[in-house]
Amino acid sequence: MGKVEVNKRNKRTSLLQTAFDLFVEQGFSKTTISDISKRAGLAKGTFYLYFKDKYDLRDQLVARKSAQLMQEALKALELRPEKPKTLEDYIFGITDYILNYLQANPMLLRFISKNLSWGLFRFASAQPDDVPQLTEFYEGFLQALKADHLECGHPNLLLFTIIELVGSTGYSCIVYESPCDLNTYLPWLHQSIHQILIGYTSNRQTE
């Protein structure tokens, strides 16, 4: 990578990190493009070389932070002495790690969880080179389906349902402890995901 490309990447990274800090400190609605550019030490016009507007930056930032978290979850799954044997094991391992991590990191939680939805994966499919970790997760999900000898006519809908369930209920349990705290809720979340998998999948005939 040449010096020009490195410089461009550094400026984009600086804008993303500065925006995250400001969004956490003063909220998304109160943060302006001028605020972001000024703190990053860049001209306001530079912002528009990388992002269409503040909402585009937020979407890319959510994807970036989520991808980093997903990468950590995948690594943690790989390092477990006992590897996941079923699709359920794979999903539980990922979701439990993410929820526990967000519970321990409230600033990241408040920014990312409200935006953790299927839209994130639509963004990833449109720009796979920016967030390869999300593509890796989806491919791992499909491989787990196959390894578990399960047929699923609509894997995208299955994943959409699980993501929306985990994101919304996990946020409520962590932030508000309503209707209960996360530790109390996790077994019930597992049971709900188990039933969702039953509804969306069927056993594949094997030789």
JSON list of C-alpha atoms in Angstrom, two decimals:
[
{"chain": "A", "resi": 1, "resn": "MET", "atom": "CA", "xyz": [0.00, 0.00, 0.00]},
{"chain": "A", "resi": 2, "resn": "GLY", "atom": "CA", "xyz": [1.44, 3.38, -1.06]},
{"chain": "A", "resi": 3, "resn": "LYS", "atom": "CA", "xyz": [1.90, 6.43, 1.15]},
{"chain": "A", "resi": 4, "resn": "VAL", "atom": "CA", "xyz": [-1.17, 8.17, -0.32]},
{"chain": "A", "resi": 5, "resn": "GLU", "atom": "CA", "xyz": [-3.42, 5.20, 0.42]},
{"chain": "A", "resi": 6, "resn": "VAL", "atom": "CA", "xyz": [-2.03, 4.87, 3.95]},
{"chain": "A", "resi": 7, "resn": "ASN", "atom": "CA", "xyz": [-2.72, 8.57, 4.53]},
{"chain": "A", "resi": 8, "resn": "LYS", "atom": "CA", "xyz": [-6.29, 8.21, 3.29]},
{"chain": "A", "resi": 9, "resn": "ARG", "atom": "CA", "xyz": [-6.89, 5.20, 5.53]},
{"chain": "A", "resi": 10, "resn": "ASN", "atom": "CA", "xyz": [-5.45, 7.03, 8.54]},
{"chain": "A", "resi": 11, "resn": "LYS", "atom": "CA", "xyz": [-7.73, 10.02, 7.96]},
{"chain": "A", "resi": 12, "resn": "ARG", "atom": "CA", "xyz": [-10.78, 7.80, 7.64]},
{"chain": "A", "resi": 13, "resn": "THR", "atom": "CA", "xyz": [-9.85, 5.88, 10.78]},
{"chain": "A", "resi": 14, "resn": "SER", "atom": "CA", "xyz": [-9.31, 9.16, 12.65]},
{"chain": "A", "resi": 15, "resn": "LEU", "atom": "CA", "xyz": [-12.76, 10.42, 11.64]},
{"chain": "A", "resi": 16, "resn": "LEU", "atom": "CA", "xyz": [-14.39, 7.16, 12.71]},
{"chain": "A", "resi": 17, "resn": "GLN", "atom": "CA", "xyz": [-12.69, 7.03, 16.11]},
{"chain": "A", "resi": 18, "resn": "THR", "atom": "CA", "xyz": [-13.30, 10.73, 16.78]},
{"chain": "A", "resi": 19, "resn": "ALA", "atom": "CA", "xyz": [-16.96, 10.34, 15.87]},
{"chain": "A", "resi": 20, "resn": "PHE", "atom": "CA", "xyz": [-17.31, 7.36, 18.20]},
{"chain": "A", "resi": 21, "resn": "ASP", "atom": "CA", "xyz": [-15.80, 9.33, 21.09]},
{"chain": "A", "resi": 22, "resn": "LEU", "atom": "CA", "xyz": [-18.15, 12.26, 20.46]},
{"chain": "A", "resi": 23, "resn": "PHE", "atom": "CA", "xyz": [-21.22, 10.07, 20.01]},
{"chain": "A", "resi": 24, "resn": "VAL", "atom": "CA", "xyz": [-20.49, 8.45, 23.38]},
{"chain": "A", "resi": 25, "resn": "GLU", "atom": "CA", "xyz": [-19.72, 11.74, 25.12]},
{"chain": "A", "resi": 26, "resn": "GLN", "atom": "CA", "xyz": [-22.56, 13.93, 23.88]},
{"chain": "A", "resi": 27, "resn": "GLY", "atom": "CA", "xyz": [-24.89, 11.72, 21.86]},
{"chain": "A", "resi": 28, "resn": "PHE", "atom": "CA", "xyz": [-25.41, 11.23, 18.14]},
{"chain": "A", "resi": 29, "resn": "SER", "atom": "CA", "xyz": [-28.02, 13.96, 17.69]},
{"chain": "A", "resi": 30, "resn": "LYS", "atom": "CA", "xyz": [-25.89, 16.64, 19.37]},
{"chain": "A", "resi": 31, "resn": "THR", "atom": "CA", "xyz": [-22.74, 15.83, 17.41]},
{"chain": "A", "resi": 32, "resn": "THR", "atom": "CA", "xyz": [-22.18, 17.76, 14.19]},
{"chain": "A", "resi": 33, "resn": "ILE", "atom": "CA", "xyz": [-19.89, 17.10, 11.26]},
{"chain": "A", "resi": 34, "resn": "SER", "atom": "CA", "xyz": [-18.01, 20.26, 12.22]},
{"chain": "A", "resi": 35, "resn": "ASP", "atom": "CA", "xyz": [-17.45, 18.84, 15.73]},
{"chain": "A", "resi": 36, "resn": "ILE", "atom": "CA", "xyz": [-16.03, 15.63, 14.29]},
{"chain": "A", "resi": 37, "resn": "SER", "atom": "CA", "xyz": [-13.78, 17.32, 11.74]},
{"chain": "A", "resi": 38, "resn": "LYS", "atom": "CA", "xyz": [-12.47, 19.89, 14.22]},
{"chain": "A", "resi": 39, "resn": "ARG", "atom": "CA", "xyz": [-11.51, 17.36, 16.88]},
{"chain": "A", "resi": 40, "resn": "ALA", "atom": "CA", "xyz": [-9.93, 15.09, 14.27]},
{"chain": "A", "resi": 41, "resn": "GLY", "atom": "CA", "xyz": [-7.84, 18.05, 13.09]},
{"chain": "A", "resi": 42, "resn": "LEU", "atom": "CA", "xyz": [-9.17, 17.85, 9.54]},
{"chain": "A", "resi": 43, "resn": "ALA", "atom": "CA", "xyz": [-10.96, 20.29, 7.26]},
{"chain": "A", "resi": 44, "resn": "LYS", "atom": "CA", "xyz": [-14.73, 19.86, 7.11]},
{"chain": "A", "resi": 45, "resn": "GLY", "atom": "CA", "xyz": [-14.51, 19.18, 3.38]},
{"chain": "A", "resi": 46, "resn": "THR", "atom": "CA", "xyz": [-12.28, 16.18, 4.09]},
{"chain": "A", "resi": 47, "resn": "PHE", "atom": "CA", "xyz": [-15.19, 14.52, 5.89]},
{"chain": "A", "resi": 48, "resn": "TYR", "atom": "CA", "xyz": [-17.19, 14.33, 2.66]},
{"chain": "A", "resi": 49, "resn": "LEU", "atom": "CA", "xyz": [-14.36, 12.54, 0.86]},
{"chain": "A", "resi": 50, "resn": "TYR", "atom": "CA", "xyz": [-15.11, 9.51, 3.05]},
{"chain": "A", "resi": 51, "resn": "PHE", "atom": "CA", "xyz": [-18.75, 9.78, 4.15]},
{"chain": "A", "resi": 52, "resn": "LYS", "atom": "CA", "xyz": [-21.98, 11.03, 2.57]},
{"chain": "A", "resi": 53, "resn": "ASP", "atom": "CA", "xyz": [-23.25, 12.46, 5.84]},
{"chain": "A", "resi": 54, "resn": "LYS", "atom": "CA", "xyz": [-23.32, 11.82, 9.59]},
{"chain": "A", "resi": 55, "resn": "TYR", "atom": "CA", "xyz": [-25.72, 8.89, 9.17]},
{"chain": "A", "resi": 56, "resn": "ASP", "atom": "CA", "xyz": [-23.44, 7.18, 6.68]},
{"chain": "A", "resi": 57, "resn": "LEU", "atom": "CA", "xyz": [-20.55, 7.57, 9.13]},
{"chain": "A", "resi": 58, "resn": "ARG", "atom": "CA", "xyz": [-22.66, 6.11, 11.94]},
{"chain": "A", "resi": 59, "resn": "ASP", "atom": "CA", "xyz": [-23.63, 3.08, 9.84]},
{"chain": "A", "resi": 60, "resn": "GLN", "atom": "CA", "xyz": [-20.00, 2.43, 8.92]},
{"chain": "A", "resi": 61, "resn": "LEU", "atom": "CA", "xyz": [-18.92, 2.93, 12.51]},
{"chain": "A", "resi": 62, "resn": "VAL", "atom": "CA", "xyz": [-21.53, 0.49, 13.82]},
{"chain": "A", "resi": 63, "resn": "ALA", "atom": "CA", "xyz": [-20.41, -2.06, 11.24]},
{"chain": "A", "resi": 64, "resn": "ARG", "atom": "CA", "xyz": [-16.76, -1.51, 12.17]},
{"chain": "A", "resi": 65, "resn": "LYS", "atom": "CA", "xyz": [-17.28, -1.82, 15.94]},
{"chain": "A", "resi": 66, "resn": "SER", "atom": "CA", "xyz": [-19.60, -4.79, 15.49]},
{"chain": "A", "resi": 67, "resn": "ALA", "atom": "CA", "xyz": [-17.10, -6.50, 13.22]},
{"chain": "A", "resi": 68, "resn": "GLN", "atom": "CA", "xyz": [-14.35, -6.04, 15.81]},
{"chain": "A", "resi": 69, "resn": "LEU", "atom": "CA", "xyz": [-16.60, -7.52, 18.49]},
{"chain": "A", "resi": 70, "resn": "MET", "atom": "CA", "xyz": [-17.58, -10.39, 16.20]},
{"chain": "A", "resi": 71, "resn": "GLN", "atom": "CA", "xyz": [-13.93, -11.13, 15.52]},
{"chain": "A", "resi": 72, "resn": "GLU", "atom": "CA", "xyz": [-13.25, -11.38, 19.25]},
{"chain": "A", "resi": 73, "resn": "ALA", "atom": "CA", "xyz": [-16.25, -13.67, 19.69]},
{"chain": "A", "resi": 74, "resn": "LEU", "atom": "CA", "xyz": [-15.06, -15.95, 16.89]},
{"chain": "A", "resi": 75, "resn": "LYS", "atom": "CA", "xyz": [-11.56, -16.08, 18.38]},
{"chain": "A", "resi": 76, "resn": "ALA", "atom": "CA", "xyz": [-12.98, -16.93, 21.79]},
{"chain": "A", "resi": 77, "resn": "LEU", "atom": "CA", "xyz": [-15.00, -19.73, 20.20]},
{"chain": "A", "resi": 78, "resn": "GLU", "atom": "CA", "xyz": [-11.89, -21.09, 18.49]},
{"chain": "A", "resi": 79, "resn": "LEU", "atom": "CA", "xyz": [-9.92, -21.07, 21.76]},
{"chain": "A", "resi": 80, "resn": "ARG", "atom": "CA", "xyz": [-12.53, -23.04, 23.69]},
{"chain": "A", "resi": 81, "resn": "PRO", "atom": "CA", "xyz": [-11.25, -26.52, 24.63]},
{"chain": "A", "resi": 82, "resn": "GLU", "atom": "CA", "xyz": [-14.51, -28.03, 23.43]},
{"chain": "A", "resi": 83, "resn": "LYS", "atom": "CA", "xyz": [-15.41, -26.88, 19.93]},
{"chain": "A", "resi": 84, "resn": "PRO", "atom": "CA", "xyz": [-19.07, -26.26, 19.05]},
{"chain": "A", "resi": 85, "resn": "LYS", "atom": "CA", "xyz": [-20.62, -29.50, 17.83]},
{"chain": "A", "resi": 86, "resn": "THR", "atom": "CA", "xyz": [-23.98, -28.16, 16.66]},
{"chain": "A", "resi": 87, "resn": "LEU", "atom": "CA", "xyz": [-25.50, -25.04, 15.15]},
{"chain": "A", "resi": 88, "resn": "GLU", "atom": "CA", "xyz": [-26.99, -24.30, 18.56]},
{"chain": "A", "resi": 89, "resn": "ASP", "atom": "CA", "xyz": [-23.56, -24.47, 20.20]},
{"chain": "A", "resi": 90, "resn": "TYR", "atom": "CA", "xyz": [-22.17, -22.09, 17.58]},
{"chain": "A", "resi": 91, "resn": "ILE", "atom": "CA", "xyz": [-24.94, -19.51, 18.02]},
{"chain": "A", "resi": 92, "resn": "PHE", "atom": "CA", "xyz": [-24.97, -19.73, 21.83]},
{"chain": "A", "resi": 93, "resn": "GLY", "atom": "CA", "xyz": [-21.19, -19.31, 21.94]},
{"chain": "A", "resi": 94, "resn": "ILE", "atom": "CA", "xyz": [-21.30, -16.17, 19.78]},
{"chain": "A", "resi": 95, "resn": "THR", "atom": "CA", "xyz": [-24.34, -14.53, 21.39]},
{"chain": "A", "resi": 96, "resn": "ASP", "atom": "CA", "xyz": [-23.25, -15.23, 24.98]},
{"chain": "A", "resi": 97, "resn": "TYR", "atom": "CA", "xyz": [-19.80, -13.78, 24.36]},
{"chain": "A", "resi": 98, "resn": "ILE", "atom": "CA", "xyz": [-21.20, -10.63, 22.72]},
{"chain": "A", "resi": 99, "resn": "LEU", "atom": "CA", "xyz": [-23.82, -9.99, 25.41]},
{"chain": "A", "resi": 100, "resn": "ASN", "atom": "CA", "xyz": [-21.37, -10.53, 28.25]},
{"chain": "A", "resi": 101, "resn": "TYR", "atom": "CA", "xyz": [-18.81, -8.29, 26.56]},
{"chain": "A", "resi": 102, "resn": "LEU", "atom": "CA", "xyz": [-21.38, -5.52, 26.06]},
{"chain": "A", "resi": 103, "resn": "GLN", "atom": "CA", "xyz": [-22.48, -5.85, 29.68]},
{"chain": "A", "resi": 104, "resn": "ALA", "atom": "CA", "xyz": [-18.87, -5.21, 30.73]},
{"chain": "A", "resi": 105, "resn": "ASN", "atom": "CA", "xyz": [-18.47, -2.30, 28.30]},
{"chain": "A", "resi": 106, "resn": "PRO", "atom": "CA", "xyz": [-21.48, 0.00, 28.79]},
{"chain": "A", "resi": 107, "resn": "MET", "atom": "CA", "xyz": [-20.23, 2.80, 26.51]},
{"chain": "A", "resi": 108, "resn": "LEU", "atom": "CA", "xyz": [-19.93, 0.44, 23.57]},
{"chain": "A", "resi": 109, "resn": "LEU", "atom": "CA", "xyz": [-23.24, -1.16, 24.55]},
{"chain": "A", "resi": 110, "resn": "ARG", "atom": "CA", "xyz": [-25.18, 2.10, 24.42]},
{"chain": "A", "resi": 111, "resn": "PHE", "atom": "CA", "xyz": [-23.78, 2.94, 21.02]},
{"chain": "A", "resi": 112, "resn": "ILE", "atom": "CA", "xyz": [-23.85, -0.39, 19.29]},
{"chain": "A", "resi": 113, "resn": "SER", "atom": "CA", "xyz": [-26.79, -2.35, 20.69]},
{"chain": "A", "resi": 114, "resn": "LYS", "atom": "CA", "xyz": [-29.52, 0.02, 19.53]},
{"chain": "A", "resi": 115, "resn": "ASN", "atom": "CA", "xyz": [-28.08, -0.28, 16.04]},
{"chain": "A", "resi": 116, "resn": "LEU", "atom": "CA", "xyz": [-27.29, -4.00, 16.11]},
{"chain": "A", "resi": 117, "resn": "SER", "atom": "CA", "xyz": [-29.79, -5.34, 13.61]},
{"chain": "A", "resi": 118, "resn": "TRP", "atom": "CA", "xyz": [-30.20, -7.02, 10.25]},
{"chain": "A", "resi": 119, "resn": "GLY", "atom": "CA", "xyz": [-29.29, -3.69, 8.63]},
{"chain": "A", "resi": 120, "resn": "LEU", "atom": "CA", "xyz": [-25.75, -4.29, 9.82]},
{"chain": "A", "resi": 121, "resn": "PHE", "atom": "CA", "xyz": [-25.53, -7.48, 7.78]},
{"chain": "A", "resi": 122, "resn": "ARG", "atom": "CA", "xyz": [-27.06, -5.81, 4.74]},
{"chain": "A", "resi": 123, "resn": "PHE", "atom": "CA", "xyz": [-24.27, -3.23, 5.01]},
{"chain": "A", "resi": 124, "resn": "ALA", "atom": "CA", "xyz": [-21.72, -6.03, 5.29]},
{"chain": "A", "resi": 125, "resn": "SER", "atom": "CA", "xyz": [-23.04, -7.74, 2.17]},
{"chain": "A", "resi": 126, "resn": "ALA", "atom": "CA", "xyz": [-22.79, -4.45, 0.24]},
{"chain": "A", "resi": 127, "resn": "GLN", "atom": "CA", "xyz": [-19.24, -3.69, 1.46]},
{"chain": "A", "resi": 128, "resn": "PRO", "atom": "CA", "xyz": [-17.69, -7.06, 2.40]},
{"chain": "A", "resi": 129, "resn": "ASP", "atom": "CA", "xyz": [-14.10, -5.78, 2.19]},
{"chain": "A", "resi": 130, "resn": "ASP", "atom": "CA", "xyz": [-14.76, -3.25, 4.99]},
{"chain": "A", "resi": 131, "resn": "VAL", "atom": "CA", "xyz": [-16.10, -5.78, 7.49]},
{"chain": "A", "resi": 132, "resn": "PRO", "atom": "CA", "xyz": [-14.78, -9.25, 6.56]},
{"chain": "A", "resi": 133, "resn": "GLN", "atom": "CA", "xyz": [-15.44, -10.52, 10.11]},
{"chain": "A", "resi": 134, "resn": "LEU", "atom": "CA", "xyz": [-19.21, -10.31, 9.53]},
{"chain": "A", "resi": 135, "resn": "THR", "atom": "CA", "xyz": [-18.86, -12.27, 6.32]},
{"chain": "A", "resi": 136, "resn": "GLU", "atom": "CA", "xyz": [-16.79, -14.83, 8.23]},
{"chain": "A", "resi": 137, "resn": "PHE", "atom": "CA", "xyz": [-19.54, -15.14, 10.84]},
{"chain": "A", "resi": 138, "resn": "TYR", "atom": "CA", "xyz": [-22.22, -15.67, 8.20]},
{"chain": "A", "resi": 139, "resn": "GLU", "atom": "CA", "xyz": [-20.14, -18.29, 6.41]},
{"chain": "A", "resi": 140, "resn": "GLY", "atom": "CA", "xyz": [-19.51, -20.02, 9.75]},
{"chain": "A", "resi": 141, "resn": "PHE", "atom": "CA", "xyz": [-23.25, -19.97, 10.39]},
{"chain": "A", "resi": 142, "resn": "LEU", "atom": "CA", "xyz": [-23.94, -21.67, 7.04]},
{"chain": "A", "resi": 143, "resn": "GLN", "atom": "CA", "xyz": [-21.18, -24.23, 7.66]},
{"chain": "A", "resi": 144, "resn": "ALA", "atom": "CA", "xyz": [-22.65, -25.02, 11.09]},
{"chain": "A", "resi": 145, "resn": "LEU", "atom": "CA", "xyz": [-26.03, -25.60, 9.46]},
{"chain": "A", "resi": 146, "resn": "LYS", "atom": "CA", "xyz": [-24.47, -28.06, 7.03]},
{"chain": "A", "resi": 147, "resn": "ALA", "atom": "CA", "xyz": [-22.34, -29.81, 9.67]},
{"chain": "A", "resi": 148, "resn": "ASP", "atom": "CA", "xyz": [-25.42, -30.26, 11.86]},
{"chain": "A", "resi": 149, "resn": "HIS", "atom": "CA", "xyz": [-27.21, -31.95, 8.92]},
{"chain": "A", "resi": 150, "resn": "LEU", "atom": "CA", "xyz": [-29.93, -29.31, 8.93]},
{"chain": "A", "resi": 151, "resn": "GLU", "atom": "CA", "xyz": [-31.94, -27.96, 6.02]},
{"chain": "A", "resi": 152, "resn": "CYS", "atom": "CA", "xyz": [-33.06, -24.33, 6.12]},
{"chain": "A", "resi": 153, "resn": "GLY", "atom": "CA", "xyz": [-35.04, -22.82, 3.28]},
{"chain": "A", "resi": 154, "resn": "HIS", "atom": "CA", "xyz": [-34.52, -19.26, 4.50]},
{"chain": "A", "resi": 155, "resn": "PRO", "atom": "CA", "xyz": [-31.20, -18.92, 6.38]},
{"chain": "A", "resi": 156, "resn": "ASN", "atom": "CA", "xyz": [-31.30, -15.12, 6.05]},
{"chain": "A", "resi": 157, "resn": "LEU", "atom": "CA", "xyz": [-34.67, -14.96, 7.77]},
{"chain": "A", "resi": 158, "resn": "LEU", "atom": "CA", "xyz": [-33.45, -17.31, 10.48]},
{"chain": "A", "resi": 159, "resn": "LEU", "atom": "CA", "xyz": [-30.42, -15.15, 11.19]},
{"chain": "A", "resi": 160, "resn": "PHE", "atom": "CA", "xyz": [-32.50, -11.96, 11.01]},
{"chain": "A", "resi": 161, "resn": "THR", "atom": "CA", "xyz": [-34.90, -13.31, 13.65]},
{"chain": "A", "resi": 162, "resn": "ILE", "atom": "CA", "xyz": [-32.11, -14.33, 16.01]},
{"chain": "A", "resi": 163, "resn": "ILE", "atom": "CA", "xyz": [-30.18, -11.06, 15.62]},
{"chain": "A", "resi": 164, "resn": "GLU", "atom": "CA", "xyz": [-33.24, -8.90, 16.28]},
{"chain": "A", "resi": 165, "resn": "LEU", "atom": "CA", "xyz": [-34.21, -11.01, 19.29]},
{"chain": "A", "resi": 166, "resn": "VAL", "atom": "CA", "xyz": [-30.74, -10.95, 20.85]},
{"chain": "A", "resi": 167, "resn": "GLY", "atom": "CA", "xyz": [-30.18, -7.25, 20.16]},
{"chain": "A", "resi": 168, "resn": "SER", "atom": "CA", "xyz": [-33.45, -5.94, 21.56]},
{"chain": "A", "resi": 169, "resn": "THR", "atom": "CA", "xyz": [-33.93, -8.22, 24.57]},
{"chain": "A", "resi": 170, "resn": "GLY", "atom": "CA", "xyz": [-30.25, -8.21, 25.51]},
{"chain": "A", "resi": 171, "resn": "TYR", "atom": "CA", "xyz": [-30.16, -4.41, 25.52]},
{"chain": "A", "resi": 172, "resn": "SER", "atom": "CA", "xyz": [-33.20, -4.20, 27.82]},
{"chain": "A", "resi": 173, "resn": "CYS", "atom": "CA", "xyz": [-31.84, -6.76, 30.27]},
{"chain": "A", "resi": 174, "resn": "ILE", "atom": "CA", "xyz": [-28.38, -5.16, 30.46]},
{"chain": "A", "resi": 175, "resn": "VAL", "atom": "CA", "xyz": [-29.30, -1.46, 30.52]},
{"chain": "A", "resi": 176, "resn": "TYR", "atom": "CA", "xyz": [-32.57, -1.55, 32.45]},
{"chain": "A", "resi": 177, "resn": "GLU", "atom": "CA", "xyz": [-32.44, -5.03, 34.03]},
{"chain": "A", "resi": 178, "resn": "SER", "atom": "CA", "xyz": [-35.99, -5.31, 32.77]},
{"chain": "A", "resi": 179, "resn": "PRO", "atom": "CA", "xyz": [-37.77, -7.66, 33.00]},
{"chain": "A", "resi": 180, "resn": "CYS", "atom": "CA", "xyz": [-34.69, -9.23, 34.67]},
{"chain": "A", "resi": 181, "resn": "ASP", "atom": "CA", "xyz": [-30.90, -9.11, 34.60]},
{"chain": "A", "resi": 182, "resn": "LEU", "atom": "CA", "xyz": [-28.88, -10.73, 31.82]},
{"chain": "A", "resi": 183, "resn": "ASN", "atom": "CA", "xyz": [-27.74, -13.79, 33.81]},
{"chain": "A", "resi": 184, "resn": "THR", "atom": "CA", "xyz": [-31.33, -14.62, 34.69]},
{"chain": "A", "resi": 185, "resn": "TYR", "atom": "CA", "xyz": [-32.46, -14.11, 31.13]},
{"chain": "A", "resi": 186, "resn": "LEU", "atom": "CA", "xyz": [-29.77, -16.08, 29.24]},
{"chain": "A", "resi": 187, "resn": "PRO", "atom": "CA", "xyz": [-31.29, -19.56, 29.80]},
{"chain": "A", "resi": 188, "resn": "TRP", "atom": "CA", "xyz": [-34.62, -18.26, 28.51]},
{"chain": "A", "resi": 189, "resn": "LEU", "atom": "CA", "xyz": [-32.92, -16.66, 25.51]},
{"chain": "A", "resi": 190, "resn": "HIS", "atom": "CA", "xyz": [-31.29, -20.02, 24.76]},
{"chain": "A", "resi": 191, "resn": "GLN", "atom": "CA", "xyz": [-34.66, -21.72, 24.93]},
{"chain": "A", "resi": 192, "resn": "SER", "atom": "CA", "xyz": [-36.18, -19.13, 22.59]},
{"chain": "A", "resi": 193, "resn": "ILE", "atom": "CA", "xyz": [-33.35, -19.56, 20.07]},
{"chain": "A", "resi": 194, "resn": "HIS", "atom": "CA", "xyz": [-33.74, -23.35, 20.35]},
{"chain": "A", "resi": 195, "resn": "GLN", "atom": "CA", "xyz": [-37.43, -23.06, 19.42]},
{"chain": "A", "resi": 196, "resn": "ILE", "atom": "CA", "xyz": [-36.66, -20.65, 16.57]},
{"chain": "A", "resi": 197, "resn": "LEU", "atom": "CA", "xyz": [-34.16, -23.16, 15.14]},
{"chain": "A", "resi": 198, "resn": "ILE", "atom": "CA", "xyz": [-36.78, -25.91, 15.33]},
{"chain": "A", "resi": 199, "resn": "GLY", "atom": "CA", "xyz": [-39.24, -23.71, 13.44]},
{"chain": "A", "resi": 200, "resn": "TYR", "atom": "CA", "xyz": [-36.81, -22.78, 10.66]},
{"chain": "A", "resi": 201, "resn": "THR", "atom": "CA", "xyz": [-34.92, -26.03, 10.12]},
{"chain": "A", "resi": 202, "resn": "SER", "atom": "CA", "xyz": [-35.44, -29.70, 9.43]},
{"chain": "A", "resi": 203, "resn": "ASN", "atom": "CA", "xyz": [-33.13, -32.71, 9.55]},
{"chain": "A", "resi": 204, "resn": "ARG", "atom": "CA", "xyz": [-31.39, -33.53, 6.29]},
{"chain": "A", "resi": 205, "resn": "GLN", "atom": "CA", "xyz": [-31.30, -37.13, 5.15]},
{"chain": "A", "resi": 206, "resn": "THR", "atom": "CA", "xyz": [-27.75, -38.50, 5.26]},
{"chain": "A", "resi": 207, "resn": "GLU", "atom": "CA", "xyz": [-26.35, -41.60, 3.65]}
]
